[in-house]
Coordinates of C-alpha atoms and ligand atoms in Angstrom, one line a residue:
X253 CA -103.6 -82.7 -77.3
X254 CA -101.4 -80.9 -79.7
X255 CA -99.9 -77.5 -78.8
X256 CA -101.3 -74.5 -80.6
X257 CA -99.0 -73.3 -83.4
X258 CA -98.3 -69.9 -82.0
X259 CA -98.4 -69.1 -78.3
X260 CA -98.5 -65.5 -76.9
X261 CA -95.7 -64.5 -74.7
X262 CA -97.8 -62.2 -72.5
X263 CA -101.5 -62.7 -71.8
X264 CA -103.5 -59.9 -70.0
X265 CA -106.6 -61.2 -68.3
X266 CA -109.7 -59.3 -67.3
X267 CA -111.6 -61.6 -65.0
X268 CA -115.1 -60.3 -65.6
X269 CA -118.5 -61.7 -64.7
X270 CA -118.1 -62.9 -61.2
X271 CA -121.1 -60.8 -60.0
X272 CA -123.4 -61.9 -62.8
X273 CA -122.4 -65.5 -62.3
X274 CA -123.4 -65.3 -58.6
X275 CA -126.6 -63.3 -59.4
X276 CA -127.8 -66.0 -61.9
X277 CA -127.6 -68.5 -59.0
X278 CA -129.2 -66.3 -56.4
X279 CA -125.8 -66.1 -54.5
X280 CA -123.9 -63.2 -53.0
X281 CA -121.5 -61.5 -55.4
X282 CA -118.7 -62.6 -53.1
X283 CA -119.4 -66.2 -54.1
X284 CA -118.6 -65.3 -57.7
X285 CA -115.2 -63.9 -56.6
X286 CA -114.5 -67.1 -54.7
X287 CA -115.3 -69.2 -57.7
X288 CA -113.3 -66.8 -59.8
X289 CA -110.2 -67.3 -57.7
X290 CA -110.4 -71.1 -58.5
X291 CA -110.8 -70.2 -62.2
X292 CA -107.6 -68.1 -62.0
X293 CA -105.7 -71.1 -60.6
X294 CA -106.8 -73.2 -63.5
X295 CA -105.7 -70.5 -65.9
X296 CA -102.2 -70.4 -64.3
X297 CA -102.0 -74.1 -64.8
X298 CA -103.2 -73.6 -68.4
X299 CA -100.4 -71.1 -69.0
X300 CA -97.9 -73.7 -67.6
X301 CA -99.2 -76.3 -70.0
X302 CA -99.3 -74.1 -73.0
X303 CA -95.9 -72.5 -72.3
X304 CA -97.2 -68.9 -71.8
X305 CA -94.5 -67.2 -69.9
X306 CA -96.4 -64.0 -68.7
X307 CA -99.9 -63.8 -67.3
X308 CA -101.1 -60.5 -65.9
X309 CA -104.4 -60.6 -64.0
X310 CA -106.7 -57.6 -63.2
X311 CA -107.7 -58.3 -59.6
X312 CA -108.7 -54.9 -58.3
X313 CA -108.7 -51.6 -60.2
X314 CA -108.2 -48.0 -59.1
X315 CA -111.9 -47.7 -60.1
X316 CA -113.1 -50.7 -58.0
X317 CA -113.1 -48.5 -54.9
X318 CA -116.5 -47.3 -56.2
X319 CA -118.0 -50.6 -55.3
X320 CA -119.9 -51.1 -52.0
X321 CA -117.7 -51.0 -48.9
X322 CA -118.6 -54.6 -48.2
X323 CA -117.5 -55.8 -51.6
X324 CA -114.3 -53.8 -51.5
X325 CA -113.6 -55.3 -48.0
X326 CA -114.3 -58.8 -49.3
X327 CA -112.1 -58.5 -52.4
X328 CA -109.1 -57.1 -50.5
X329 CA -109.5 -59.4 -47.5
X330 CA -110.0 -62.5 -49.8
X331 CA -107.0 -61.5 -51.9
X332 CA -104.9 -61.3 -48.8
X333 CA -106.1 -64.7 -47.6
X334 CA -105.6 -66.3 -51.0
X335 CA -102.1 -65.0 -51.4
X336 CA -101.0 -66.6 -48.2
X337 CA -102.9 -69.8 -48.9
X338 CA -101.7 -70.3 -52.4
X339 CA -98.2 -69.0 -52.5
X340 CA -96.5 -72.2 -51.5
X341 CA -98.3 -74.1 -54.2
X342 CA -97.5 -71.5 -56.8
X343 CA -93.9 -71.5 -55.6
X344 CA -93.8 -75.3 -56.0
X345 CA -95.1 -74.8 -59.6
X346 CA -92.1 -72.5 -60.3
X347 CA -94.5 -69.5 -60.7
X348 CA -92.9 -66.1 -60.1
X349 CA -95.5 -63.8 -58.4
X350 CA -95.2 -60.1 -58.7
X351 CA -97.6 -57.2 -58.5
X352 CA -98.3 -53.7 -59.6
X353 CA -100.6 -51.0 -58.6
X354 CA -100.6 -48.0 -56.3
X355 CA -99.5 -48.7 -52.7
X356 CA -101.3 -45.6 -51.4
X357 CA -104.8 -46.5 -50.3
X358 CA -104.2 -50.2 -50.7
X359 CA -104.4 -51.9 -47.4
X360 CA -100.9 -52.3 -46.1
X361 CA -101.7 -55.9 -45.0
X362 CA -102.5 -56.7 -48.6
X363 CA -99.3 -55.1 -50.1
X364 CA -97.3 -57.0 -47.4
X365 CA -98.7 -60.3 -48.6
X366 CA -98.0 -59.3 -52.2
X367 CA -94.5 -58.3 -51.3
X368 CA -93.9 -61.6 -49.3
X369 CA -95.2 -63.7 -52.2
X370 CA -93.0 -61.8 -54.6
X371 CA -90.0 -62.2 -52.3
X372 CA -90.6 -66.0 -51.9
X373 CA -90.9 -66.6 -55.6
X374 CA -88.5 -64.0 -57.1
X375 CA -86.0 -66.6 -58.4
X376 CA -88.6 -68.8 -60.1
X377 CA -88.3 -69.3 -63.8
X378 CA -91.7 -70.5 -64.8
X379 CA -94.8 -68.4 -65.5
X380 CA -94.6 -64.8 -64.2
X381 CA -97.9 -64.0 -62.7
X382 CA -98.5 -60.3 -62.2
X383 CA -101.3 -59.5 -59.9
X384 CA -102.8 -56.0 -60.5
X385 CA -104.1 -54.6 -57.3
X386 CA -105.3 -51.0 -57.0
X387 CA -104.0 -50.8 -60.5
X388 CA -105.0 -48.4 -63.3
X389 CA -103.3 -48.0 -66.7
X390 CA -103.6 -44.2 -66.6
X391 CA -102.3 -44.1 -63.0
X392 CA -99.3 -46.2 -64.1
X393 CA -98.5 -43.9 -67.0
X394 CA -99.0 -40.8 -64.8
X395 CA -96.8 -42.2 -62.1
X396 CA -94.1 -42.9 -64.7
X397 CA -94.4 -39.4 -66.1
X398 CA -94.0 -38.0 -62.5
X399 CA -90.9 -40.1 -61.8
X400 CA -89.4 -38.9 -65.1
X401 CA -90.2 -35.3 -64.1
X402 CA -88.5 -35.8 -60.7
X403 CA -85.4 -37.2 -62.4
X404 CA -85.3 -34.3 -64.8
X405 CA -85.7 -31.8 -62.0
X406 CA -83.0 -33.6 -60.0
X407 CA -80.6 -33.3 -63.0
X408 CA -80.1 -37.0 -63.4
X409 CA -82.1 -37.2 -66.7
X410 CA -81.9 -35.0 -69.7
X411 CA -85.3 -34.2 -71.3
X412 CA -84.0 -35.0 -74.7
X413 CA -83.4 -38.6 -73.5
X414 CA -87.1 -39.2 -73.0
X415 CA -88.4 -41.4 -75.7
X416 CA -90.7 -44.5 -75.8
X417 CA -88.0 -46.9 -74.7
X418 CA -87.0 -44.8 -71.7
X419 CA -90.6 -44.1 -70.7
X420 CA -91.2 -47.9 -70.7
X421 CA -88.4 -48.3 -68.2
X422 CA -90.3 -46.1 -65.7
X423 CA -93.4 -48.3 -65.8
X424 CA -94.4 -50.3 -62.7
X425 CA -92.9 -53.6 -63.9
X426 CA -90.5 -52.6 -66.7
X427 CA -89.4 -56.1 -67.6
X428 CA -93.0 -57.1 -68.6
X429 CA -93.1 -57.5 -72.4
X430 CA -95.8 -56.0 -74.5
X431 CA -99.2 -57.8 -74.2
X432 CA -99.8 -60.2 -77.1
X433 CA -103.2 -61.4 -76.1
X434 CA -105.7 -59.3 -74.2
X435 CA -108.4 -61.6 -73.0
X436 CA -111.6 -60.5 -71.3
X437 CA -114.4 -62.8 -70.2
X438 CA -118.2 -62.3 -69.8
X439 CA -118.8 -60.8 -73.2
X440 CA -117.9 -57.2 -72.3
X441 CA -115.7 -55.5 -74.9
X442 CA -113.8 -52.8 -73.1
X443 CA -110.2 -52.2 -71.9
X444 CA -111.3 -50.6 -68.6
X445 CA -108.0 -48.9 -68.0
X446 CA -105.9 -52.1 -68.0
X447 CA -102.3 -52.2 -69.3
X448 CA -102.9 -49.3 -71.6
X449 CA -99.2 -48.8 -72.5
X450 CA -98.4 -52.5 -72.8
X451 CA -101.4 -53.4 -74.9
X452 CA -100.7 -50.9 -77.8
X453 CA -100.3 -53.8 -80.3
X454 CA -102.2 -56.5 -78.5
X455 CA -104.7 -58.8 -80.1
X456 CA -108.1 -58.8 -78.3
X457 CA -110.2 -61.8 -77.6
X458 CA -113.5 -61.4 -75.9
X459 CA -115.1 -64.6 -74.5
X460 CA -118.7 -64.7 -73.5
X461 CA -118.0 -67.1 -70.6
X462 CA -118.5 -65.6 -67.1
X463 CA -115.2 -65.8 -65.4
X464 CA -116.1 -68.3 -62.7
X465 CA -116.9 -70.8 -65.5
X466 CA -113.7 -70.0 -67.4
X467 CA -111.0 -72.6 -67.4
X468 CA -107.9 -73.7 -69.3
X469 CA -109.9 -75.0 -72.2
X470 CA -111.3 -71.5 -72.9
X471 CA -107.8 -70.2 -72.6
X472 CA -106.6 -72.7 -75.1
X473 CA -109.4 -71.6 -77.5
X474 CA -108.4 -67.9 -77.1
X475 CA -104.7 -68.9 -77.8
X476 CA -105.8 -70.7 -80.9
X477 CA -107.8 -67.6 -82.1
X478 CA -104.7 -65.5 -81.4
X479 CA -102.6 -68.0 -83.4
X480 CA -104.9 -67.4 -86.4
X481 CA -104.6 -63.6 -86.3
X482 CA -102.2 -61.7 -88.6
X483 CA -100.1 -59.3 -86.6
X484 CA -98.9 -56.3 -88.6
X485 CA -97.7 -53.8 -86.1
X486 CA -98.4 -51.0 -88.5
X487 CA -96.5 -52.7 -91.4
X488 CA -98.1 -53.6 -94.7
X489 CA -97.5 -57.3 -94.4
X490 CA -97.9 -59.6 -91.4
X491 CA -94.9 -59.7 -89.0
X492 CA -94.2 -62.9 -87.3
X493 CA -93.0 -62.5 -83.7
X494 CA -94.1 -65.8 -82.3
Ligands
FPP270 C1 -114.9 -58.8 -62.0 O1 -116.2 -59.3 -61.9 C2 -114.0 -59.3 -61.0 C3 -113.4 -58.5 -60.0 C4 -113.5 -57.0 -60.0 C5 -112.6 -59.1 -59.0 C6 -111.7 -60.1 -59.4 C7 -111.3 -60.9 -58.2 C8 -111.2 -62.2 -58.1 C9 -111.3 -63.1 -59.3 C10 -111.0 -62.7 -56.8 C11 -109.7 -63.5 -56.8 C12 -108.7 -63.0 -55.9 C13 -107.4 -63.2 -56.2 C14 -106.3 -62.9 -55.3 C15 -107.0 -63.9 -57.4 P1 -117.4 -58.4 -61.6 O2 -117.5 -58.3 -60.1 O3 -117.2 -57.0 -62.2 O4 -118.6 -59.1 -62.2 P2 -119.9 -58.4 -62.9 O5 -119.4 -57.6 -64.0 O6 -120.7 -59.6 -63.4 O7 -120.6 -57.7 -61.8

């Protein structure tokens, strides 16, 4: 199979449709999340094959606390289990795992697993997989603004130094490049507070497939659609950034 002509550097993935997938089959919503986890592994392998260096996955949002206590417990507990079970394989695949999201409220046992996986894989040079847990784009931006305000108040930062480049250095994972391809499954066409700052110039691809049925072949199709887009970044003529 030939490689697509233009591959995004950073793919943002909203893994939507787990609940509907389960409902269609008369299963518990949690079964959809289990199947979704397998789909995410396939997408990581797809990124390795396609040469996509950054994949950022929306696992649990600051808004997901509104779900039933049982579902919240399942997603957090399952994430903790999966991180432990999968980290050696991801490490062997040269995947660098990192995470972002608010530590407050997140179970400390989950943030510990995330920290351990990040520590184990920190020197890997393959795909960077960023897991977003208790993450919200507005929360990330508000937290950056608060950190800037603290530095200004402490006298270590001058207000006139605050510009877009400086602001971006206060985000949760400052080395993450801008999102090139923002991909959402299940036919929903919303950002849902994901990577608001980083997606300012992203191309959006919405795929109707429910996430548990999504695999690397769908990723490849999305990358091909991305490759056929003209990216202008506000300019008059297309700008080619790869
Ligand atoms: C969206 O589907 C999915 C989530 C909110 C959870 C995502 C979690 C996983 C894929 C579990 C994997 C865990 C790890 C650590 C990778 P939905 O529940 O909103 O589906 P619906 O819109 O059909 O109800």
